[in-house]
């Protein structure tokens, strides 16, 4: 027979081929195959569950097909292997040309298919059998294996071709879904709020929930909704649905396959999604190992069959977690949020315990959980909760993790050690001019930034993204203002979602003045609602006056208001905005009446008319020099 192997042929295939560059082919719902009118297939036994899927079609007339199945097949047979005395007609009448044989043949036959992970059985009518044997129908009903009646007009090759056509359609749809998700994630990364936008798109594409965890394990941002537990099968006793079982303490997490902890992977892209034809998947939702394949009945030992799905997966021992305060206290029932935070801790790098796995998966109450360590190496982790793990979901989550790695990284590269050395020298009393060469340049630009409009105060993730966009890791956050020291050879550009004030390039001994310039430029940008304002660095009339004379004149002219910084700063801002009360109030974050009162006080103390343009010019000159 065509299915008979040679004596030396191996009976199992090992997953040792290269990982595919694209998501694996999705399985085909059995309902889609039954809906094909050209095939005329009819489900006559077994469960009619909508989530039953098949991965391929296989024809075999072996009495024991177990060694030749990989799991997930639609097994097609014409009943050639059936002994003469083993069957009766579908209505219970023994076949006319068959004698009573030993009972239980079809029970054992179906049990072996179920043990091998077969998805369904198709029985062809004619030329061997006119009807499906009743004992086969009973065996499939008893063991929960869908049984299809294949009419005489439908060939097995036609069924196989239909399966592959449906798989090709599903494959195309999956590739389209992944491509659209990649495009939407890339567009989200370019938004003013890139991290929340990427999380929102990821949650939408996987129909679940996505969260970003910081190096300390705190949840920095999340999007989407946690998936609801799957509904029990129609007609099942809902009260008998088990609740999530208590999980073991974090310090008892064990290696994958032991049923006591999450499965971890040491390389991205090596996790196995359910429904990819790669064999049983271990789930640790309740602290016990559950496999998607049914247990094999008593029989000869079997070598596990696995479909090629990439290089052999390497698993890592889950590192010990923080000790429980009372090991005798019963653990609370696991929740998806708690387990996902635990997985984030598992993949977070810890130097003392060696390299951490790149990803870890678990299942709680039917919700698929995955944690990805971001490539920035700073301890950020992406957590994803989805109602299922479709073949393309891992690819989509991997794209999101790459984008988030870029958005959360410090981008210090090889200059990190030099920056640390410069900080140490400054703390030990070195002058800025002495440490500037360690930072990589002689002239630097100071940038002050605030979220545009009435946006929320900047968080660590958005600040890191801004620094990366400006090309510098030298960042300081003070209140709602972010200060960035940018190399002078880089020209800061406007950033979506931010309002920027940029100083003129300055050498180290001028950094204090440059910081003041950036602060004033930011105030002017906010007042004029501009995305970016630069401090002018071209030659001016002030260059015609010796600095010492200009400073002495400024001190004498501004002496009446010099003791009140609020007055001088209000006067400076008011003059820079051409006497606009409203814009000055916005720039100083005060009421417009306060601005009027301060300007009136300045006019009285200076004993001058502030409506005179010559007076304004002289005061502006003095304020710039003071």
Coordinates of C-alpha atoms in Angstrom, one line a residue:
X1 CA 0.0 0.0 0.0
X2 CA 1.2 3.6 -0.6
X3 CA 1.2 4.3 3.2
X4 CA 3.4 1.4 4.1
X5 CA 6.9 2.6 5.1
X6 CA 10.1 0.9 4.2
X7 CA 11.7 -1.1 7.0
X8 CA 14.4 1.5 7.5
X9 CA 12.1 4.5 7.2
X10 CA 11.9 6.6 10.4
X11 CA 8.5 6.8 12.0
X12 CA 8.9 10.3 13.4
X13 CA 10.1 13.6 12.0
X14 CA 12.1 16.0 14.2
X15 CA 11.6 19.8 14.1
X16 CA 15.0 20.7 12.9
X17 CA 14.5 22.8 9.8
X18 CA 15.0 26.5 9.5
X19 CA 12.3 28.8 11.0
X20 CA 10.0 30.2 8.3
X21 CA 10.4 33.9 7.6
X22 CA 6.7 34.4 7.5
X23 CA 3.9 33.2 9.8
X24 CA 3.0 29.5 9.4
X25 CA -0.1 28.6 7.4
X26 CA -3.3 28.8 9.4
X27 CA -5.4 25.7 9.9
X28 CA -8.7 25.3 8.1
X29 CA -11.9 25.2 10.1
X30 CA -13.8 21.9 9.5
X31 CA -17.0 23.9 9.1
X32 CA -15.4 25.6 6.0
X33 CA -14.8 22.2 4.4
X34 CA -18.3 21.0 5.2
X35 CA -19.7 24.2 3.6
X36 CA -18.2 23.3 0.2
X37 CA -21.2 22.2 -1.8
X38 CA -19.0 20.7 -4.6
X39 CA -17.7 18.1 -2.1
X40 CA -21.0 17.1 -0.5
X41 CA -19.4 16.1 2.8
X42 CA -21.7 15.3 5.6
X43 CA -20.9 15.2 9.4
X44 CA -22.6 12.0 10.7
X45 CA -20.9 11.5 14.0
X46 CA -18.8 13.2 16.6
X47 CA -18.9 16.8 18.0
X48 CA -20.0 19.6 15.7
X49 CA -17.8 22.2 17.4
X50 CA -17.1 25.4 15.4
X51 CA -13.4 25.5 16.6
X52 CA -12.4 22.2 15.1
X53 CA -9.6 22.8 12.7
X54 CA -7.6 20.6 10.3
X55 CA -4.0 21.1 9.2
X56 CA -3.9 18.8 6.2
X57 CA -5.6 15.8 4.6
X58 CA -4.1 12.4 4.6
X59 CA -5.2 9.1 3.0
X60 CA -4.4 5.8 4.7
X61 CA -5.8 2.3 4.6
X62 CA -3.6 1.1 7.4
X63 CA -5.4 -0.8 10.2
X64 CA -3.3 1.2 12.6
X65 CA -2.7 4.7 11.2
X66 CA -1.1 5.9 14.5
X67 CA 2.6 5.8 13.4
X68 CA 1.8 7.8 10.2
X69 CA -0.1 10.8 11.7
X70 CA 1.5 14.0 12.9
X71 CA -1.7 15.4 14.5
X72 CA -4.4 17.7 13.2
X73 CA -5.1 15.6 10.0
X74 CA -8.4 14.8 8.3
X75 CA -7.7 11.1 7.8
X76 CA -9.5 9.7 4.7
X77 CA -10.2 6.0 4.3
X78 CA -12.4 3.8 2.1
X79 CA -12.4 1.0 4.6
X80 CA -10.2 -1.4 2.7
X81 CA -8.5 -2.3 6.0
X82 CA -11.8 -3.4 7.7
X83 CA -11.9 -7.1 8.4
X84 CA -14.8 -9.0 6.8
X85 CA -16.6 -9.6 10.1
X86 CA -16.1 -6.2 11.7
X87 CA -18.9 -4.0 10.3
X88 CA -22.5 -3.6 9.9
X89 CA -24.5 -1.1 7.9
X90 CA -25.4 2.3 9.2
X91 CA -28.9 1.2 10.1
X92 CA -27.6 -1.8 12.1
X93 CA -28.0 -4.5 9.5
X94 CA -24.9 -6.6 9.0
X95 CA -23.3 -6.4 5.6
X96 CA -24.5 -9.0 3.1
X97 CA -21.0 -10.1 2.2
X98 CA -19.5 -9.8 5.7
X99 CA -19.6 -12.3 8.6
X100 CA -19.6 -11.3 12.2
X101 CA -16.1 -10.7 13.3
X102 CA -14.4 -9.9 16.6
X103 CA -16.2 -7.0 18.3
X104 CA -14.4 -3.7 19.1
X105 CA -12.4 -3.3 15.9
X106 CA -13.6 0.2 15.2
X107 CA -13.3 1.2 18.9
X108 CA -9.5 0.4 18.8
X109 CA -9.2 2.0 15.3
X110 CA -10.8 5.3 16.4
X111 CA -8.9 5.3 19.7
X112 CA -5.6 5.1 17.8
X113 CA -6.6 8.1 15.6
X114 CA -7.6 10.1 18.6
X115 CA -4.3 9.2 20.4
X116 CA -2.3 10.4 17.4
X117 CA -4.1 13.8 17.5
X118 CA -6.2 13.3 14.4
X119 CA -8.7 16.1 13.8
X120 CA -11.4 14.2 11.9
X121 CA -12.1 11.0 9.9
X122 CA -13.6 10.9 6.4
X123 CA -15.1 7.6 5.3
X124 CA -15.6 7.2 1.5
X125 CA -18.6 5.3 0.1
X126 CA -18.0 2.9 -2.8
X127 CA -16.5 0.8 -4.1
X128 CA -15.8 -1.1 -0.9
X129 CA -18.7 0.0 1.3
X130 CA -22.2 1.3 0.4
X131 CA -22.8 2.8 3.8
X132 CA -20.7 3.9 6.8
X133 CA -20.5 1.0 9.3
X134 CA -22.7 1.6 12.3
X135 CA -20.0 0.5 14.7
X136 CA -17.7 3.2 13.3
X137 CA -20.4 5.8 13.8
X138 CA -20.8 4.6 17.4
X139 CA -17.1 4.6 18.1
X140 CA -16.6 8.2 16.8
X141 CA -19.6 9.4 18.9
X142 CA -18.2 7.7 21.9
X143 CA -14.7 9.1 21.6
X144 CA -15.5 12.6 20.3
X145 CA -13.9 12.2 16.8
X146 CA -15.8 14.0 13.9
X147 CA -16.8 11.5 11.2
X148 CA -17.5 12.7 7.7
X149 CA -19.3 10.8 5.0
X150 CA -17.6 11.2 1.6
X151 CA -20.1 10.6 -1.2
X152 CA -19.1 8.3 -4.2
X153 CA -18.8 11.3 -6.5
X154 CA -16.1 13.0 -4.4
X155 CA -12.6 11.7 -4.7
X156 CA -10.1 11.8 -1.8
X157 CA -7.8 13.9 -4.0
X158 CA -10.6 16.4 -4.5
X159 CA -11.0 16.6 -0.7
X160 CA -7.3 17.2 -0.3
X161 CA -7.3 19.8 -3.0
X162 CA -10.1 21.6 -1.3
X163 CA -8.2 21.6 2.0
X164 CA -5.2 23.1 0.3
X165 CA -7.3 25.7 -1.5
X166 CA -8.8 26.8 1.8
X167 CA -5.4 26.8 3.4
X168 CA -4.1 29.0 0.6
X169 CA -6.9 31.4 1.1
X170 CA -6.3 31.5 4.9
X171 CA -2.6 31.9 4.2
X172 CA -3.3 34.9 2.0
X173 CA -5.7 36.5 4.5
X174 CA -3.2 35.9 7.3
X175 CA -0.3 37.5 5.4
X176 CA -2.6 40.5 4.5
X177 CA -3.5 40.8 8.2
X178 CA 0.1 40.8 9.3
X179 CA 1.1 43.3 6.6
X180 CA -1.7 45.7 7.6
X181 CA -0.7 45.3 11.2
X182 CA 2.9 46.1 10.5
X183 CA 1.9 49.2 8.6
X184 CA -0.4 50.4 11.3
X185 CA 2.2 49.8 14.0
X186 CA 4.8 51.8 12.1
X187 CA 2.3 54.6 11.6
X188 CA 1.6 54.5 15.4
X189 CA 5.3 54.8 16.2
X190 CA 5.4 58.1 14.3
X191 CA 2.5 59.6 16.3
X192 CA 3.1 62.3 19.0
X193 CA 2.4 59.7 21.6
X194 CA 4.2 56.7 20.1
X195 CA 4.3 54.2 22.9
X196 CA 0.5 54.4 23.8
X197 CA -0.3 54.4 20.1
X198 CA 1.7 51.3 19.4
X199 CA 0.1 49.5 22.4
X200 CA -3.3 50.5 21.2
X201 CA -2.7 49.2 17.7
X202 CA -1.2 45.9 19.0
X203 CA -4.2 45.3 21.3
X204 CA -6.5 46.0 18.4
X205 CA -4.7 43.7 16.1
X206 CA -4.6 40.7 18.5
X207 CA -8.1 41.5 19.9
X208 CA -6.7 41.6 23.4
X209 CA -4.7 43.7 25.8
X210 CA -1.1 45.0 25.7
X211 CA 1.0 46.5 28.4
X212 CA 4.5 48.0 28.8
X213 CA 6.4 47.2 32.0
X214 CA 9.3 49.3 33.2
X215 CA 12.7 48.1 34.5
X216 CA 11.3 48.1 38.1
X217 CA 8.3 45.9 37.1
X218 CA 5.8 48.7 37.2
X219 CA 3.2 49.0 34.5
X220 CA 4.0 52.2 32.5
X221 CA 1.1 52.0 30.0
X222 CA -1.5 49.7 28.7
X223 CA -4.2 49.5 26.0
X224 CA -7.1 47.3 25.0
X225 CA -9.2 45.0 27.1
X226 CA -8.4 41.8 28.8
X227 CA -10.0 38.9 26.9
X228 CA -13.0 37.2 28.6
X229 CA -12.5 33.5 29.3
X230 CA -13.8 31.3 26.5
X231 CA -17.4 30.2 26.6
X232 CA -18.0 26.6 27.4
X233 CA -19.3 24.4 24.6
X234 CA -22.9 24.7 23.7
X235 CA -24.9 22.4 26.0
X236 CA -22.2 22.0 28.5
X237 CA -22.7 22.5 32.3
X238 CA -21.5 26.1 32.9
X239 CA -21.3 25.5 36.6
X240 CA -18.8 22.8 36.0
X241 CA -16.3 25.2 34.3
X242 CA -13.2 25.3 36.5
X243 CA -12.1 28.6 37.9
X244 CA -8.4 29.6 37.5
X245 CA -6.5 27.6 40.0
X246 CA -4.0 29.1 42.4
X247 CA -0.5 29.4 41.0
X248 CA 2.6 28.4 42.8
X249 CA 4.7 31.0 44.6
X250 CA 7.2 32.8 42.3
X251 CA 10.0 31.0 44.0
X252 CA 8.7 27.6 42.9
X253 CA 8.6 28.3 39.1
X254 CA 10.1 25.4 37.3
X255 CA 11.2 24.6 33.8
X256 CA 8.7 24.2 31.0
X257 CA 7.0 20.9 30.8
X258 CA 6.8 20.3 34.5
X259 CA 3.4 21.9 34.8
X260 CA 4.5 24.4 37.5
X261 CA 5.6 27.5 35.6
X262 CA 5.6 29.4 32.4
X263 CA 7.2 28.2 29.2
X264 CA 10.2 30.3 28.3
X265 CA 12.2 30.8 25.1
X266 CA 15.8 32.0 24.8
X267 CA 15.4 33.4 21.3
X268 CA 12.7 35.6 19.8
X269 CA 10.5 33.9 17.3
X270 CA 10.9 30.4 18.7
X271 CA 7.6 30.2 20.6
X272 CA 5.1 27.8 19.1
X273 CA 1.6 29.2 18.6
X274 CA -1.3 26.8 19.0
X275 CA -2.8 25.6 15.8
X276 CA 0.3 25.6 13.8
X277 CA 0.7 21.9 13.5
X278 CA 3.8 21.7 15.7
X279 CA 2.6 19.3 18.2
X280 CA 1.0 19.4 21.6
X281 CA 1.5 22.7 23.5
X282 CA 2.0 22.8 27.2
X283 CA -0.3 25.1 29.2
X284 CA 0.3 26.0 32.8
X285 CA -2.8 27.9 33.6
X286 CA -3.7 25.9 36.7
X287 CA -0.2 24.8 37.7
X288 CA -0.6 21.4 35.9
X289 CA 0.5 20.4 32.4
X290 CA -2.3 20.1 29.9
X291 CA -1.8 19.0 26.3
X292 CA -3.9 19.7 23.4
X293 CA -3.4 16.1 22.2
X294 CA -5.5 13.4 23.7
X295 CA -3.8 10.7 25.8
X296 CA -2.9 7.5 23.9
X297 CA -4.6 4.3 25.2
X298 CA -2.6 1.3 26.2
X299 CA -0.6 0.1 23.3
X300 CA 3.0 0.0 21.9
X301 CA 5.2 2.9 22.9
X302 CA 5.2 5.7 20.4
X303 CA 7.7 8.2 19.2
X304 CA 6.2 11.7 19.3
X305 CA 5.6 13.2 15.8
X306 CA 6.1 16.9 15.3
X307 CA 5.6 18.9 12.2
X308 CA 8.6 21.0 11.0
X309 CA 8.2 24.5 12.4
X310 CA 11.6 25.9 12.9
X311 CA 14.8 25.1 14.8
X312 CA 14.5 23.1 18.0
X313 CA 13.2 25.4 20.7
X314 CA 15.5 26.0 23.6
X315 CA 13.9 26.4 27.0
X316 CA 15.3 28.0 30.1
X317 CA 14.8 27.4 33.7
X318 CA 12.5 30.2 35.0
X319 CA 14.6 32.1 37.6
X320 CA 13.6 32.3 41.1
X321 CA 11.2 35.1 42.0
X322 CA 10.9 37.2 45.1
X323 CA 10.2 35.0 48.1
X324 CA 6.7 34.8 49.5
X325 CA 6.1 36.4 52.9
X326 CA 4.4 33.3 54.2
X327 CA 5.0 30.0 52.3
X328 CA 2.2 28.3 54.2
X329 CA -0.4 30.9 53.0
X330 CA -2.5 29.4 50.2
X331 CA -1.9 31.2 46.9
X332 CA -4.7 33.3 45.5
X333 CA -6.4 32.3 42.2
X334 CA -4.3 33.4 39.3
X335 CA -5.5 36.4 37.2
X336 CA -4.2 37.3 33.7
X337 CA -2.8 40.6 35.0
X338 CA -0.9 39.0 37.8
X339 CA 0.5 36.2 35.7
X340 CA 1.5 38.6 32.9
X341 CA 3.4 40.7 35.4
X342 CA 5.1 37.5 36.7
X343 CA 6.1 36.6 33.1
X344 CA 7.5 40.1 32.7
X345 CA 9.7 39.5 35.7
X346 CA 10.8 36.2 34.3
X347 CA 12.2 37.7 31.0
X348 CA 13.6 40.8 32.6
X349 CA 17.5 40.7 32.4
X350 CA 19.4 40.1 35.7
X351 CA 23.1 40.1 35.5
X352 CA 23.6 38.0 38.6
X353 CA 21.5 35.1 37.1
X354 CA 22.9 35.0 33.6
X355 CA 20.9 35.7 30.4
X356 CA 17.2 35.8 30.7
X357 CA 14.8 34.2 28.1
X358 CA 13.6 36.5 25.3
X359 CA 10.0 35.5 25.8
X360 CA 7.7 33.5 28.1
X361 CA 4.2 32.2 27.6
X362 CA 1.4 31.0 29.9
X363 CA -2.3 30.4 29.8
X364 CA -4.8 31.5 32.5
X365 CA -8.5 30.7 32.1
X366 CA -8.1 30.2 28.4
X367 CA -6.4 33.6 27.9
X368 CA -3.1 33.3 26.1
X369 CA -0.3 35.4 27.8
X370 CA 3.1 36.3 26.4
X371 CA 5.9 38.5 27.7
X372 CA 8.6 39.8 25.4
X373 CA 11.9 41.3 26.6
X374 CA 12.6 44.5 24.6
X375 CA 15.9 44.6 22.9
X376 CA 17.0 47.9 24.4
X377 CA 18.5 45.9 27.3
X378 CA 17.2 48.4 29.9
X379 CA 14.6 46.0 31.4
X380 CA 11.5 47.1 29.5
X381 CA 9.0 44.2 28.8
X382 CA 6.0 44.0 26.5
X383 CA 3.1 41.9 27.8
X384 CA 0.3 40.7 25.5
X385 CA -2.9 38.9 26.5
X386 CA -5.1 37.5 23.7
X387 CA -8.1 35.2 23.6
X388 CA -6.2 32.9 21.2
X389 CA -2.8 32.8 19.6
X390 CA -3.3 32.9 15.8
X391 CA -0.3 32.1 13.6
X392 CA 0.4 35.7 12.8
X393 CA -0.1 37.1 16.3
X394 CA 3.5 36.3 17.2
X395 CA 4.8 38.1 14.2
X396 CA 2.7 41.2 14.9
X397 CA 3.8 41.2 18.6
X398 CA 7.4 40.9 17.5
X399 CA 7.1 43.9 15.2
X400 CA 5.6 45.9 18.1
X401 CA 8.4 44.8 20.4
X402 CA 11.1 46.0 18.0
X403 CA 9.4 49.4 17.7
X404 CA 9.0 49.7 21.5
X405 CA 12.7 48.7 21.8
X406 CA 13.6 51.7 19.7
X407 CA 11.2 54.0 21.5
X408 CA 12.4 53.0 25.0
X409 CA 16.1 52.6 24.5
X410 CA 18.6 55.1 25.8
X411 CA 20.5 55.1 22.6
X412 CA 23.8 55.6 24.4
X413 CA 25.7 53.0 22.4
X414 CA 29.4 53.1 23.0
X415 CA 29.3 56.6 24.5
X416 CA 27.7 55.4 27.7
X417 CA 30.9 54.8 29.5
X418 CA 32.2 58.3 28.5
X419 CA 29.0 59.9 29.7
X420 CA 29.3 58.1 33.1
X421 CA 32.9 59.3 33.4
X422 CA 31.9 62.9 32.6
X423 CA 29.3 62.8 35.3
X424 CA 31.7 61.4 37.9
X425 CA 34.3 64.1 37.1
X426 CA 31.6 66.9 37.4
X427 CA 30.5 65.5 40.8
X428 CA 34.2 65.5 41.9
X429 CA 34.6 69.2 41.0
X430 CA 35.8 69.2 37.4
X431 CA 34.9 72.2 35.3
X432 CA 32.4 71.7 32.4
X433 CA 35.2 72.6 29.9
X434 CA 37.3 69.7 31.2
X435 CA 34.6 67.1 30.8
X436 CA 33.1 68.3 27.5
X437 CA 35.4 66.3 25.3
X438 CA 34.2 63.1 27.0
X439 CA 30.7 63.9 25.8
X440 CA 31.7 64.0 22.1
X441 CA 31.9 67.6 21.0
X442 CA 33.1 71.1 21.8
X443 CA 29.9 73.0 21.1
X444 CA 26.4 72.0 22.3
X445 CA 22.8 73.1 21.9
X446 CA 20.4 73.2 24.8
X447 CA 16.8 72.3 24.1
X448 CA 13.9 72.9 26.4
X449 CA 10.7 71.0 25.7
X450 CA 7.2 70.7 27.1
X451 CA 4.3 68.6 25.9
X452 CA 2.3 70.6 23.3
X453 CA -1.0 72.2 24.4
X454 CA -2.3 71.0 27.7
X455 CA -0.8 67.5 27.4
X456 CA 0.0 65.5 30.5
X457 CA 3.4 65.8 32.2
X458 CA 6.1 63.9 30.4
X459 CA 6.8 60.3 31.5
X460 CA 9.9 58.3 31.3
X461 CA 8.9 56.6 28.1
X462 CA 8.0 59.8 26.2
X463 CA 11.1 61.5 27.4
X464 CA 13.3 58.6 26.2
X465 CA 11.5 58.8 22.8
X466 CA 12.1 62.5 22.6
X467 CA 15.8 62.1 23.4
X468 CA 16.2 59.4 20.8
X469 CA 14.5 61.7 18.2
X470 CA 16.9 64.6 19.1
X471 CA 19.9 62.2 19.0
X472 CA 21.1 62.6 22.5
X473 CA 21.0 60.6 25.8
X474 CA 21.8 63.7 27.9
X475 CA 18.4 64.4 29.3
X476 CA 17.1 66.0 32.4
X477 CA 13.4 66.3 33.5
X478 CA 12.4 69.1 35.9
X479 CA 8.7 69.3 36.5
X480 CA 7.0 69.5 33.1
X481 CA 10.1 70.7 31.3
X482 CA 12.5 68.4 29.6
X483 CA 16.1 69.7 29.0
X484 CA 18.3 68.0 26.4
X485 CA 21.9 68.7 25.7
X486 CA 22.3 68.1 21.9
X487 CA 25.7 68.0 20.1
X488 CA 26.2 71.3 18.2
X489 CA 26.6 69.6 14.8
X490 CA 22.9 68.4 15.0
X491 CA 20.1 70.8 14.3
X492 CA 17.1 70.0 16.5
X493 CA 13.9 69.8 14.5
X494 CA 10.3 70.2 15.6
X495 CA 8.9 67.0 17.2
X496 CA 5.2 66.0 17.1
X497 CA 3.5 66.5 20.4
X498 CA 6.2 68.8 21.8
X499 CA 6.9 72.5 22.0
X500 CA 10.6 73.2 21.8
X501 CA 12.9 76.1 22.6
X502 CA 16.4 75.9 21.2
X503 CA 19.5 77.8 22.2
X504 CA 22.3 78.9 20.0
X505 CA 25.3 76.5 19.9
X506 CA 27.5 77.2 22.9
X507 CA 30.8 76.0 24.3
X508 CA 30.9 74.5 27.8
X509 CA 31.6 77.8 29.6
X510 CA 28.5 79.2 27.9
X511 CA 26.1 76.4 28.9
X512 CA 24.5 78.4 31.6
X513 CA 23.6 81.2 29.2
X514 CA 22.5 78.7 26.6
X515 CA 20.2 77.1 29.2
X516 CA 18.6 80.6 29.8
X517 CA 18.3 81.1 26.0
X518 CA 16.5 77.8 25.6
X519 CA 14.1 78.6 28.5
X520 CA 13.2 82.0 26.9
X521 CA 12.8 80.4 23.5
X522 CA 10.4 77.8 25.0
X523 CA 8.4 80.5 26.7
X524 CA 8.1 82.4 23.4
X525 CA 7.1 79.2 21.5
X526 CA 4.3 78.5 24.0
X527 CA 3.1 82.1 23.8
X528 CA 3.1 82.2 20.0
X529 CA 1.8 78.5 19.8
X530 CA 4.8 77.6 17.6
X531 CA 6.2 74.1 17.6
X532 CA 9.8 75.4 17.8
X533 CA 11.6 78.7 18.4
X534 CA 15.3 79.2 18.1
X535 CA 17.4 81.8 19.9
X536 CA 19.0 84.1 17.4
X537 CA 22.7 83.7 17.0
X538 CA 23.5 86.3 14.3
X539 CA 25.4 89.5 14.8
X540 CA 23.5 92.3 16.4
X541 CA 23.9 95.9 17.5
X542 CA 25.0 94.7 20.9
X543 CA 28.2 93.6 19.3
X544 CA 29.1 97.2 18.7
X545 CA 29.2 98.1 22.4
X546 CA 32.0 96.7 24.6
X547 CA 30.5 94.0 26.9
X548 CA 31.7 95.7 30.1
X549 CA 30.1 99.0 29.1
X550 CA 26.9 97.3 28.1
X551 CA 26.7 95.4 31.4
X552 CA 27.3 98.6 33.4
X553 CA 24.6 100.5 31.5
X554 CA 22.1 97.6 32.0
X555 CA 22.7 97.4 35.7
X556 CA 22.2 101.1 36.2
X557 CA 19.1 101.3 34.0
X558 CA 17.4 98.2 35.6
X559 CA 18.5 98.9 39.2
X560 CA 15.0 100.0 40.4
X561 CA 13.5 96.5 39.4
X562 CA 16.6 94.3 39.7
X563 CA 15.7 93.2 43.3
X564 CA 12.4 91.7 42.1
X565 CA 13.0 88.8 39.6
X566 CA 9.3 88.5 38.8
X567 CA 9.2 92.1 37.5
X568 CA 12.3 91.7 35.3
X569 CA 11.2 88.4 33.9
X570 CA 7.7 89.8 33.2
X571 CA 9.1 92.9 31.6
X572 CA 11.5 90.8 29.4
X573 CA 8.7 88.4 28.3
X574 CA 6.2 91.3 27.7
X575 CA 8.8 93.2 25.5
X576 CA 9.7 90.0 23.6
X577 CA 6.0 89.5 22.7
X578 CA 5.5 93.1 21.6
X579 CA 3.4 94.1 24.6
X580 CA 0.8 91.4 24.3
X581 CA -0.9 90.8 27.6
X582 CA -2.5 87.5 26.7
X583 CA 0.5 85.9 25.2
X584 CA 2.7 87.1 28.1
X585 CA 0.2 85.6 30.5
X586 CA 0.4 82.2 28.7
X587 CA 4.2 82.3 28.6
X588 CA 4.5 83.0 32.3
X589 CA 1.5 80.8 33.3
X590 CA -0.1 83.7 35.2
X591 CA -3.4 85.7 34.8
X592 CA -3.4 88.6 32.3
X593 CA -4.3 91.1 35.1
X594 CA -1.2 90.0 37.0
X595 CA 0.8 90.9 33.9
X596 CA -0.8 94.3 33.7
X597 CA -0.1 95.0 37.4
X598 CA 3.6 94.0 37.1
X599 CA 4.1 96.1 33.9
X600 CA 2.5 99.1 35.6
X601 CA 4.8 98.5 38.6
X602 CA 7.8 98.4 36.3
X603 CA 6.8 101.7 34.7
X604 CA 6.4 103.4 38.0
X605 CA 9.7 102.1 39.4
X606 CA 11.6 102.9 36.3
X607 CA 9.8 106.3 35.9
X608 CA 9.5 105.9 32.2
X609 CA 6.8 105.6 29.5
X610 CA 6.7 101.9 28.3
X611 CA 4.6 102.9 25.3
X612 CA 7.6 104.8 23.9
X613 CA 9.4 102.5 21.3
X614 CA 12.8 104.1 22.1
X615 CA 12.3 103.3 25.8
X616 CA 11.3 99.7 24.9
X617 CA 14.4 99.3 22.7
X618 CA 16.7 100.6 25.4
X619 CA 15.1 98.4 28.1
X620 CA 15.3 95.3 25.8
X621 CA 19.0 96.0 25.2
X622 CA 19.6 96.2 28.9
X623 CA 17.6 93.1 29.7
X624 CA 19.6 91.1 27.2
X625 CA 22.9 92.2 28.7
X626 CA 21.8 91.9 32.3

